Coordinates of C-alpha atoms in Angstrom, one line a residue:
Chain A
X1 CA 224.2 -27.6 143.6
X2 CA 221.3 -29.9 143.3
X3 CA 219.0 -28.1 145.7
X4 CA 220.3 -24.8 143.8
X5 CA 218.9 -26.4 140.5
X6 CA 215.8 -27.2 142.3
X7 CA 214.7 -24.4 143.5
X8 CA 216.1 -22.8 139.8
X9 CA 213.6 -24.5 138.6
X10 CA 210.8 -24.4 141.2
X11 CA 211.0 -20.7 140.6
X12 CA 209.5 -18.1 138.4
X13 CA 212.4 -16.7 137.5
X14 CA 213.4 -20.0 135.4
X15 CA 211.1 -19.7 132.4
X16 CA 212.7 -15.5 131.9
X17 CA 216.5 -17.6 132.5
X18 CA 214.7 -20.2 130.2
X19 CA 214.0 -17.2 127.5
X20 CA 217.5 -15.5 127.9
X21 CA 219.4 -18.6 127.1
X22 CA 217.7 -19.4 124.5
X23 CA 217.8 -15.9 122.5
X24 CA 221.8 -16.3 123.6
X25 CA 221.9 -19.2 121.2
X26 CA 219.8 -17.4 118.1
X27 CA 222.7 -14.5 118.9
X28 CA 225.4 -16.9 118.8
X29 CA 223.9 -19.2 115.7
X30 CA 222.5 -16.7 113.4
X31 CA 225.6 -13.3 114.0
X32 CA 223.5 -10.8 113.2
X33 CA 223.3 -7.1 114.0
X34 CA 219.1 -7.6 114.4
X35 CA 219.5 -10.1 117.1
X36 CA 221.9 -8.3 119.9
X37 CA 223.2 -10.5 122.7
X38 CA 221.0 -10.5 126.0
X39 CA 223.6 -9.6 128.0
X40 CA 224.6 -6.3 126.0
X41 CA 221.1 -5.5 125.9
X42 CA 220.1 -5.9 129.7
X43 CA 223.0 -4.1 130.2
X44 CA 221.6 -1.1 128.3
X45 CA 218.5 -1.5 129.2
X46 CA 219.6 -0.7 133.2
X47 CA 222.3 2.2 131.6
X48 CA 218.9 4.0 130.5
X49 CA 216.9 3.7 133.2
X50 CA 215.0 7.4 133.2
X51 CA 214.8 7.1 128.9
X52 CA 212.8 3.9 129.6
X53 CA 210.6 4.9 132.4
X54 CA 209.2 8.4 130.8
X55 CA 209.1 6.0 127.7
X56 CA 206.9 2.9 129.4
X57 CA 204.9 6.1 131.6
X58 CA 203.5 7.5 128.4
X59 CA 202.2 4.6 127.4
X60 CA 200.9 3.1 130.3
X61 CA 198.9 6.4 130.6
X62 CA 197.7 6.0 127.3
X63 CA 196.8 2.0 128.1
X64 CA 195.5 2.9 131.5
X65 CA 193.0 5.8 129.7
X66 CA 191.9 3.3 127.2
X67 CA 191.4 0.5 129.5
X68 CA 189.3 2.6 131.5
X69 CA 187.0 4.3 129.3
X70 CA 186.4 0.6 127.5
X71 CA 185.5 -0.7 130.7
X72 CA 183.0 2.2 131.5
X73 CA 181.6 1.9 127.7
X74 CA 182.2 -1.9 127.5
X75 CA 180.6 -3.2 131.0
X76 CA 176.9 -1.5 130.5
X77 CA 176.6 -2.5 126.7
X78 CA 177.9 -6.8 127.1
X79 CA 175.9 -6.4 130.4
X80 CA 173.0 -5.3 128.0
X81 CA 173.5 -7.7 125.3
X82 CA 173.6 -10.6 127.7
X83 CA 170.6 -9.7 129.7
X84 CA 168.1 -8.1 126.7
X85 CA 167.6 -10.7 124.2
X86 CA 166.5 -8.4 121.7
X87 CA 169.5 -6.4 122.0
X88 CA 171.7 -9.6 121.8
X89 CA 169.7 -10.4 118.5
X90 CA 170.3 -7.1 117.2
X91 CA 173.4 -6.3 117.6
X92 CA 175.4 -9.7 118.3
X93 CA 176.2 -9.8 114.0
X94 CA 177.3 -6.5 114.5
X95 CA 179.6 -7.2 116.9
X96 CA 181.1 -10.7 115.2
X97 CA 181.2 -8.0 112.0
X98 CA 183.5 -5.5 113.9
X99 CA 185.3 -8.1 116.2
X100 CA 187.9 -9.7 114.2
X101 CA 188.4 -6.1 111.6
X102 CA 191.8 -5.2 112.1
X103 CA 191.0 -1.8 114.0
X104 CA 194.4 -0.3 112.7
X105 CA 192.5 0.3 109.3
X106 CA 190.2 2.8 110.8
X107 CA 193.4 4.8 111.8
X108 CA 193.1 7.8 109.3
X109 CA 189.5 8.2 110.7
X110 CA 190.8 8.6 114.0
X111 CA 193.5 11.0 113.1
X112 CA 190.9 13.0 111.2
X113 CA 188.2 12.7 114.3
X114 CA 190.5 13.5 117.2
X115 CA 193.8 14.5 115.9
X116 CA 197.4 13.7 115.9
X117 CA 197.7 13.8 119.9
X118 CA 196.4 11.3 122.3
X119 CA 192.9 11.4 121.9
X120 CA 193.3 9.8 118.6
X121 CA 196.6 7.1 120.0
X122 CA 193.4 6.2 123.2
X123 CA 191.0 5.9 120.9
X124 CA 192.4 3.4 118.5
X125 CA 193.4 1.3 121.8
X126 CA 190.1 1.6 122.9
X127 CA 188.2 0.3 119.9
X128 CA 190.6 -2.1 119.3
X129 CA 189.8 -3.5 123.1
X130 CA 186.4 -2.5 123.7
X131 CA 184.8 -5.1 122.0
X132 CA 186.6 -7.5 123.7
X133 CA 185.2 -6.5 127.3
X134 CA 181.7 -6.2 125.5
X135 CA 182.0 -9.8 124.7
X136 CA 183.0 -11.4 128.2
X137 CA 180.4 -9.7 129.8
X138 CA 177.5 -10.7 127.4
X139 CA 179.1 -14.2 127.9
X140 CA 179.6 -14.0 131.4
X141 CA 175.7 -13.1 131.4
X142 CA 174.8 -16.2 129.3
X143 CA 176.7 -18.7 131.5
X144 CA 174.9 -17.7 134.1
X145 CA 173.1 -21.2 135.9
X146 CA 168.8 -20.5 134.7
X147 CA 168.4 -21.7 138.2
X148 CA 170.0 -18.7 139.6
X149 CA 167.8 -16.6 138.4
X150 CA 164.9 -18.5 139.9
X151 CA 166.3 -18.0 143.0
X152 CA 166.1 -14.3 142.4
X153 CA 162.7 -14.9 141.3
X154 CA 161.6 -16.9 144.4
X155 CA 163.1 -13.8 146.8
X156 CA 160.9 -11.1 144.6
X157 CA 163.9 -9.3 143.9
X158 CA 163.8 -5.9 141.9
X159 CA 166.0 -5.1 139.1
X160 CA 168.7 -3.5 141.1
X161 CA 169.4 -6.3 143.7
X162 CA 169.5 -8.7 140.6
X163 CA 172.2 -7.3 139.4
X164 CA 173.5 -6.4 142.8
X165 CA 173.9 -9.7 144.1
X166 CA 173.5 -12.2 141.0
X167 CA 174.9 -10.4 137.8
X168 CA 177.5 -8.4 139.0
X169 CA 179.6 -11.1 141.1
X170 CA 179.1 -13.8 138.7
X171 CA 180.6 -11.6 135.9
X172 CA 183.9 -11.0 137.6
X173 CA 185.2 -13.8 136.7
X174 CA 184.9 -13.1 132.9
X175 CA 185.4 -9.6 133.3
X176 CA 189.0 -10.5 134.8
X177 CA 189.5 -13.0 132.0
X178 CA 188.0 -10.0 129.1
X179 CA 190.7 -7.7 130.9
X180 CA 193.7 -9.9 130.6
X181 CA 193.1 -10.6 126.9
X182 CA 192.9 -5.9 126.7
X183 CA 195.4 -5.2 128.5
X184 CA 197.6 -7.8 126.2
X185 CA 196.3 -6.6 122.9
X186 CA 196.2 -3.0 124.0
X187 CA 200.3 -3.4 125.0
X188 CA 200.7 -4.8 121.7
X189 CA 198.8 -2.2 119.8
X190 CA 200.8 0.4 121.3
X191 CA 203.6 -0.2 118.2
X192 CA 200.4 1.3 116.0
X193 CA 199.0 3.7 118.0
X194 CA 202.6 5.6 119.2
X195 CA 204.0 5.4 115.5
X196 CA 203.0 8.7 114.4
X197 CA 203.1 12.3 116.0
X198 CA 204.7 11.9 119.3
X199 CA 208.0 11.4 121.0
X200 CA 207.2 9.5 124.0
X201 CA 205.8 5.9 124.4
X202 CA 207.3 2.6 124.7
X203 CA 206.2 1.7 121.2
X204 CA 207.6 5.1 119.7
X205 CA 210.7 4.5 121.1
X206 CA 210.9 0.2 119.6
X207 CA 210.2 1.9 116.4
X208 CA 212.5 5.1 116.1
X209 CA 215.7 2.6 117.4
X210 CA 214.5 0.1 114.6
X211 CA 214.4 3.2 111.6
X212 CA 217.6 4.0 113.4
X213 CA 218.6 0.3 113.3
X214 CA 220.2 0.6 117.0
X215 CA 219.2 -3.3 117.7
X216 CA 220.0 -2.9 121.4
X217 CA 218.3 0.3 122.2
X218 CA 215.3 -1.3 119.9
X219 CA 215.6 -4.9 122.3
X220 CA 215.7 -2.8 125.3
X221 CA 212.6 -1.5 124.4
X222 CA 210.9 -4.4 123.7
X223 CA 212.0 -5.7 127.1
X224 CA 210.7 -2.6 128.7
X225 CA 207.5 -3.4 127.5
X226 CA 207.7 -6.8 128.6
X227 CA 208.4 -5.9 131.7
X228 CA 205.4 -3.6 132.1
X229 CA 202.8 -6.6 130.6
X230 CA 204.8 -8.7 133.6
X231 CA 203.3 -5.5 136.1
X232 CA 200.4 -5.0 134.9
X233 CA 199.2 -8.4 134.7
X234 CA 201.1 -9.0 138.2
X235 CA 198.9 -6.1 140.0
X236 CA 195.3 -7.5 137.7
X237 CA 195.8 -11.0 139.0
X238 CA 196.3 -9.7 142.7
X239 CA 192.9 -7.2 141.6
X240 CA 191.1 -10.3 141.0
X241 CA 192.3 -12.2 144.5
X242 CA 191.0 -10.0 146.3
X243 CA 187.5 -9.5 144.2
X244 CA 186.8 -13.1 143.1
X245 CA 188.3 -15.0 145.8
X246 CA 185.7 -17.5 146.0
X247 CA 187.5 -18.5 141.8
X248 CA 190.9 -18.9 143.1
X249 CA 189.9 -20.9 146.0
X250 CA 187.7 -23.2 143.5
X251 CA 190.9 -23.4 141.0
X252 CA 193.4 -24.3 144.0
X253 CA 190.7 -27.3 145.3
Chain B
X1 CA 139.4 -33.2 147.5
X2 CA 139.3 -32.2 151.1
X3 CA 141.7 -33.7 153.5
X4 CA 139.9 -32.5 157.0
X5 CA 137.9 -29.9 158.1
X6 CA 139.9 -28.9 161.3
X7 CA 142.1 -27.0 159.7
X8 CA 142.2 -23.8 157.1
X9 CA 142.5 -24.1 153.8
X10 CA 146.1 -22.2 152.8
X11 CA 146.7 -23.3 149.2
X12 CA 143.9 -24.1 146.7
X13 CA 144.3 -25.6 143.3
X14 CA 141.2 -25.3 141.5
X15 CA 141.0 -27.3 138.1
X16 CA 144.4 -26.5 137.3
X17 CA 145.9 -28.0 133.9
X18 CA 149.2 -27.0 132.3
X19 CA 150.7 -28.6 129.3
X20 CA 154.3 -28.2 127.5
X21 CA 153.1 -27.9 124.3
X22 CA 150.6 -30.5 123.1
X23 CA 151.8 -32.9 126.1
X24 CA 149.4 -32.6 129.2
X25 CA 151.4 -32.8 132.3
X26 CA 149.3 -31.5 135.4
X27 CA 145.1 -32.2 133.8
X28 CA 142.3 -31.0 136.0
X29 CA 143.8 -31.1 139.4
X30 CA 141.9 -29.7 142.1
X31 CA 143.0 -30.1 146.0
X32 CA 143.0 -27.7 149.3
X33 CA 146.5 -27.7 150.7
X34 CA 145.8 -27.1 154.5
X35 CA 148.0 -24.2 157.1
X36 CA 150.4 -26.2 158.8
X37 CA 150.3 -29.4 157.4
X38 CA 153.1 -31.5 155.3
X39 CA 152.1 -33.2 151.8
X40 CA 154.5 -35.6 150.3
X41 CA 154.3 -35.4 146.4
X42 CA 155.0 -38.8 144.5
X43 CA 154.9 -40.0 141.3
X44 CA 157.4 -41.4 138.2
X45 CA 159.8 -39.8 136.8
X46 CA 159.0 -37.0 134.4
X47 CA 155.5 -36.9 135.1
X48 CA 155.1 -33.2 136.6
X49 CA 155.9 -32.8 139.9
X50 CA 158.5 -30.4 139.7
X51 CA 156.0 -28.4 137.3
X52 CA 152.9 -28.6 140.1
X53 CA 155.5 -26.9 142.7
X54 CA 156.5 -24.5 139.9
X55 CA 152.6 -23.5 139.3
X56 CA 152.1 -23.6 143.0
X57 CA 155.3 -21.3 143.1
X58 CA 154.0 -18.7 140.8
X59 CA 156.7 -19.5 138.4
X60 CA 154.6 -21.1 135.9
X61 CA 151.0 -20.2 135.0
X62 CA 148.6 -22.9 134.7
X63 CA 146.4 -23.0 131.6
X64 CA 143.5 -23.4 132.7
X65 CA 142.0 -23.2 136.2
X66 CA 143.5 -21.2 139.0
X67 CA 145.7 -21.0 142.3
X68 CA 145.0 -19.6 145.3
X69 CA 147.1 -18.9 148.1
X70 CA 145.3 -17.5 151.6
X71 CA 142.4 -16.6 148.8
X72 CA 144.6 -14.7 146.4
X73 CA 145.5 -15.6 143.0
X74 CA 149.0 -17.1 142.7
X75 CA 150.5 -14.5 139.8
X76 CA 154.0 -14.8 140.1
X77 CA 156.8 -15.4 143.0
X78 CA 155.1 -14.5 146.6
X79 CA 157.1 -12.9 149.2
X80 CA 156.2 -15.9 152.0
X81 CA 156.8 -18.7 149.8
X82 CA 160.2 -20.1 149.8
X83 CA 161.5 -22.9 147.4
X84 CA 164.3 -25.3 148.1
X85 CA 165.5 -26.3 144.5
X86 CA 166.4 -29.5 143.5
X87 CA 169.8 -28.0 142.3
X88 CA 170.2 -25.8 145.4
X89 CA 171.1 -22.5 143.4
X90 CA 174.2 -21.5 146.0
X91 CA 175.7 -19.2 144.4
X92 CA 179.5 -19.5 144.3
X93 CA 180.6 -16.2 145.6
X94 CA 178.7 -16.2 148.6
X95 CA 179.8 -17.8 151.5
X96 CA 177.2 -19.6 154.0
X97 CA 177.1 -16.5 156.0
X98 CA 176.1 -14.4 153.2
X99 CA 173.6 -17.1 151.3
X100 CA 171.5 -16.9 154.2
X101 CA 171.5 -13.2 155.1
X102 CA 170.5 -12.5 151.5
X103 CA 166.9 -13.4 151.5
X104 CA 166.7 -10.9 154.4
X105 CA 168.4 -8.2 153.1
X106 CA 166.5 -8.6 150.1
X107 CA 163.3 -9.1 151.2
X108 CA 163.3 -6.7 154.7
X109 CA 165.9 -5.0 154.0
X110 CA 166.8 -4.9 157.8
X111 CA 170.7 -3.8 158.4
X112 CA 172.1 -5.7 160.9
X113 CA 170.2 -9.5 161.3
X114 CA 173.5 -11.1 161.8
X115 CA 171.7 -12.0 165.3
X116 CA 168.6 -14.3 163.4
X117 CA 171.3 -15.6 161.1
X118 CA 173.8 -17.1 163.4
X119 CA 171.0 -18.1 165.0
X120 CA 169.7 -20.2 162.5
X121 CA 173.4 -21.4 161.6
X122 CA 173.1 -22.9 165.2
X123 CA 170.1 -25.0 164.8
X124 CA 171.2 -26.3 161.7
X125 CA 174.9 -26.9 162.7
X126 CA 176.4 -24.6 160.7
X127 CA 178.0 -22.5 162.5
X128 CA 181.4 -24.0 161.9
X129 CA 181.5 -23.5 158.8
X130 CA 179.2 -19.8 158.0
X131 CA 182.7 -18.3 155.8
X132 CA 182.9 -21.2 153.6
X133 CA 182.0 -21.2 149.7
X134 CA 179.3 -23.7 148.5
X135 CA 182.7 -25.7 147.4
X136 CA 184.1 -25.8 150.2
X137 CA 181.4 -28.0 151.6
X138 CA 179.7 -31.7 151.8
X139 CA 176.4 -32.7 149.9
X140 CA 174.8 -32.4 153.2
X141 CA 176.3 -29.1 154.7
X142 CA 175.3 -27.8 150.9
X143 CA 171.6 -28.9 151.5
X144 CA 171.3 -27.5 154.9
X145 CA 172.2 -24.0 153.3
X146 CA 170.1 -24.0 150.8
X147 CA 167.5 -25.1 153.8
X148 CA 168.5 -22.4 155.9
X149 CA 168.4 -20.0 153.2
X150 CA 164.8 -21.2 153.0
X151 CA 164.0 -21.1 156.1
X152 CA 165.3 -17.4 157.4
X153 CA 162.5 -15.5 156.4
X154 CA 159.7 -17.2 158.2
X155 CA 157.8 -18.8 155.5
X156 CA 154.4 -19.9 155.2
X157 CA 154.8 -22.2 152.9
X158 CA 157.6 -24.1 151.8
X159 CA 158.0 -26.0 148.6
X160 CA 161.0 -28.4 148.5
X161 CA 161.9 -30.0 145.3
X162 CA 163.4 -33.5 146.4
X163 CA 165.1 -31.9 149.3
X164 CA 167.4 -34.8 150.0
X165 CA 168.5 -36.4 146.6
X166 CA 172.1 -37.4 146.1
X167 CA 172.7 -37.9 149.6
X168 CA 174.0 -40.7 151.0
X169 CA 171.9 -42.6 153.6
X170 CA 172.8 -41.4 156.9
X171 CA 173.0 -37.6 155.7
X172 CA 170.0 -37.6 154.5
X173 CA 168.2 -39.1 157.7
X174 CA 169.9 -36.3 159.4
X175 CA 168.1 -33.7 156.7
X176 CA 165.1 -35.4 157.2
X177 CA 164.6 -35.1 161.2
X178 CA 166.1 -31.6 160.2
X179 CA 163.2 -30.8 157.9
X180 CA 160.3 -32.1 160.1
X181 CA 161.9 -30.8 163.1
X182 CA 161.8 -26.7 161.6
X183 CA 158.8 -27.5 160.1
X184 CA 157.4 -28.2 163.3
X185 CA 159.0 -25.0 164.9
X186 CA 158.3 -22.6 162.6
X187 CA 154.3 -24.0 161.4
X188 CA 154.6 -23.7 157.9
X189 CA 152.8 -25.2 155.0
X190 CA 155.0 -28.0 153.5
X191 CA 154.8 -29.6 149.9
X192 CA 157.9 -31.8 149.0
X193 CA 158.4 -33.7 145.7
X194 CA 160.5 -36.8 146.4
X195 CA 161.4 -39.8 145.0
X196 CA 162.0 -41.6 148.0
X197 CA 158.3 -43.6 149.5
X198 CA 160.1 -43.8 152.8
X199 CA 160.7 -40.2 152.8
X200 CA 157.2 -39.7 152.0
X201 CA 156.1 -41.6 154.6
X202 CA 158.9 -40.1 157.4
X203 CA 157.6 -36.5 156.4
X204 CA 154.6 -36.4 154.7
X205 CA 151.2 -36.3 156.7
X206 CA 149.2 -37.0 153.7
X207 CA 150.6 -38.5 150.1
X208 CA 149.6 -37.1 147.0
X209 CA 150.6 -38.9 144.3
X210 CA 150.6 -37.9 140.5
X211 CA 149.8 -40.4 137.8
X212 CA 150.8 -40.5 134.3
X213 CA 147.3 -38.8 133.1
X214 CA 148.2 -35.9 135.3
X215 CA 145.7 -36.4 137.7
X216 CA 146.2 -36.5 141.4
X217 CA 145.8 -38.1 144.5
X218 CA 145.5 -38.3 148.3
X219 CA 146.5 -40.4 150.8
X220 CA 146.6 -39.8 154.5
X221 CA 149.1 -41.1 156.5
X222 CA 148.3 -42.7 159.5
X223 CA 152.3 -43.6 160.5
X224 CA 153.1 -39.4 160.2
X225 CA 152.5 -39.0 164.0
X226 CA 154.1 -42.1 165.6
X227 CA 157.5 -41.9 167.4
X228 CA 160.4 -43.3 165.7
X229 CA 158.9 -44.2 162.6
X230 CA 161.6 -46.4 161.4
X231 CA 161.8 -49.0 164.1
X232 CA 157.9 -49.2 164.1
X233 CA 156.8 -51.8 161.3
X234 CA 153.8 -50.1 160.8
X235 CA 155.8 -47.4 158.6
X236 CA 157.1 -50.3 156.7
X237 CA 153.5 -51.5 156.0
X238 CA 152.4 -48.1 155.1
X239 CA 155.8 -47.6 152.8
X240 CA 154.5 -51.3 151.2
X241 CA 151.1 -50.0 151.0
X242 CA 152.4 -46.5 148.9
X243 CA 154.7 -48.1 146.8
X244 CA 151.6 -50.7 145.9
X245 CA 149.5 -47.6 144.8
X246 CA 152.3 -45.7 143.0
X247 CA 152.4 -48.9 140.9
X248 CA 148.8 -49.6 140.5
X249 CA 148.9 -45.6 139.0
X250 CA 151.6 -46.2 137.1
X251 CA 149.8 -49.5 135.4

């Protein structure tokens, strides 16, 4: 029993145990239909298996799309403002003015630009996230050691092989960290983005069983989605392992 | 000021001056570096060593006067000077292996020198440890990578920025026979800024050292070609004799 409880607790599953027990006990203290019991809604959650997996699809699509094009937008423009100091000076107040906005407010310009379908649902993510990657990689740039760049300068490097073998690899690391912090908000965003004009997505299906006040089926959801941060995250730390190992190594020691 | 006639001149300073600002660091310094030979560069903290090696380097322009490398202009970075930095400058995602393969794939371009690097790895004892990140290693193992990575492209002159500070004793005697020994191998130029007088002495065939007005200068060394330098007492009269000049400049 002792040696159970030890490797209980030397294990990852403890904390999600940790997390079940604990919403037991607001489901016993408080009786209320808004808080369902864990158990009932894990058993739910595997009764609807398919329901949940076309559901968390959409939406990863949707993530996936808008992670993507922020990193193709975001990478060149923080790699820009890092490097060019004029364009730092220039648009770095422009940035800090956007940054904290609460993007959700430029909705109704977004229906109007792209529409009710995805376009509009990506693009709201992908402002909401882009400036986030623009930001680790113009920081990235600036913590970058002066004296690295005169070793460029001592081995008469061009352009290219600057960023080839200085800029590039020491902005992984940030880029991972920038990509984390998306990938979070973008999950979280997906409440906003899939709460108009379309039946499938994790965050349309939260919200229609909360209008419908199905507790479970809306907890389900919200597990669902949990589950998917768990993946994502799970498969971007394993991305980074294998492109910044030289980080993890310098963590571990 | 010329140190002998026997052999060319490679590096010329001529009436160089540089100041940060309205302080004067390096005033009116003119000297002929000679091919092949060492020069040991001494003086207090502060005063502008580091910034001589940076004009010499091409990294700074001086203000006034001029340097001249094989009879060219120094304008920026040349190709056949390499700098050893006082900081090293490992980068942290390259492993030893790939450190010193960079300058060559930078610099020739050539596709596969893995041949000339473990070569090099071998001389300096690195071998062991040529997958290894810069953390992953000792002060010492550190400074020999960041001497390799000097040293793989066949210099002609090499500028070392106190090559063996924060090391401990015995490491950085090992650096030092390391240093005179590829030096002597590969017939470079050498200029080295150290803090160290027996270090000067140990590597440095002539002394230069920088006073506080920012003017320079030389001093041969007659212990640079004797055998086992440290258990001859003449090096410790010569170290006596440097350290009694460094403080007469300093006064």
């Amino acid at each position: 029993m002792k040696q159970f409880l030890k490797r209980l607790l030397s294990s990852q599953l403890a904390g999600f145990i940790g997390f079940l027990f604990i919403w037991q006990i607001l489901h016993l203290l408080l009786k209320t239909h808004t808080i369902p019991s864990p158990l009932e809604t894990l058993a739910y959650f595997v009764s609807v298996p398919l329901v949940l997996l076309k559901h968390t699809g959409a939406s990863v699509l949707r993530v996936s799309a808008a992670v993507g094009i922020s990193l193709v937008l975001g990478i060149p423009a923080g790699l820009l403002l890092g490097v060019n100091k004029t364009c730092k000076r220039l648009f770095s107040p422009l940035l800090y003015f956007i940054y904290p906005i609460p993007k959700i407010a430029f909705l109704p310009v977004f229906m109007l630009l792209f529409g009710l379908g995805n376009p509009s649902k990506i693009m709201l993510i992908l402002f909401i996230i882009v400036f986030q990657i623009m930001l680790s990689m113009r920081d990235g740039v600036s913590q970058i050691d002066p004296v690295y760049f005169k070793v460029m300068d001592s081995f008469c490097v061009s352009q290219r092989q600057q960023y080839r073998y200085l800029i590039f690899p020491a902005v992984l690391p940030y880029l991972f960290s920038g990509l984390r912090i998306s990938i979070g908000i973008s999950l979280a965003s997906l409440f906003f983005a899939e709460n108009y004009a379309t039946q499938f997505g994790i965050g349309y299906y939260i919200l229609s069983a909360w209008t419908k006040m199905n507790y479970v089926e809306m907890f389900s959801g919200i597990l669902a989605l949990g589950f998917v941060g768990i993946l994502l995250f799970y498969l971007l730390d394993r991305l980074e392992r294998l492109c910044v190992p030289w980080q993890k190594q310098n963590a571990r020691n | 000021m010329e140190c002998c006639n026997a052999k060319q001149t490679h590096v010329k300073l001529d009436h160089v001056s540089f100041s940060f600002g309205d302080s004067v660091v390096i005033r009116d310094i003119s000297i002929d570096l000679l091919r092949d030979s060492t020069y040991a560069l001494i003086g207090k903290s502060g005063i502008g060593k580091s910034t001589l090696l940076n004009l010499i380097a091409g990294f700074l322009k001086p203000d006034l006067g001029g340097v001249t490398i094989d009879g060219k202009t120094v304008t920026g970075p040349r190709k056949e000077t390499s700098f050893l930095f006082q900081e090293l400058g490992l980068f942290p995602w390259q492993t030893v292996f790939q450190a010193i393969s960079m300058p060559l794939k930078m610099r020739i371009g050539s596709k596969d020198h893995s041949a000339q690097v473990m070569s090099l790895l071998t001389e300096l004892h690195l071998e062991p440890h040529k997958d290894k990140y810069p953390h992953q290693l000792s002060g010492g193992e550190k400074q020999r990578v960041a001497l390799a990575r000097t040293l793989i492209c066949d210099p002609d002159l090499l500028l070392m920025d106190e090559p063996t500070s924060a090391l401990d004793a015995m490491t950085k005697e090992e650096l030092q026979t390391l240093i005179l020994r590829q030096r002597q191998l590969r017939g470079a130029t050498l200029l080295f800024v150290t803090h160290d007088i027996e270090e000067a002495v140990l590597l440095g065939q002539t002394i230069l050292i920088l006073s506080e007005d920012g003017t320079l200068t030389a001093q041969e060394n007659p212990c640079f070609a004797i055998q086992n330098p440290r258990e001859d007492i003449s090096f410790y009269n010569e170290c006596i004799r440097i350290r009694k000049l460094l403080r007469l400049e300093a006064s």
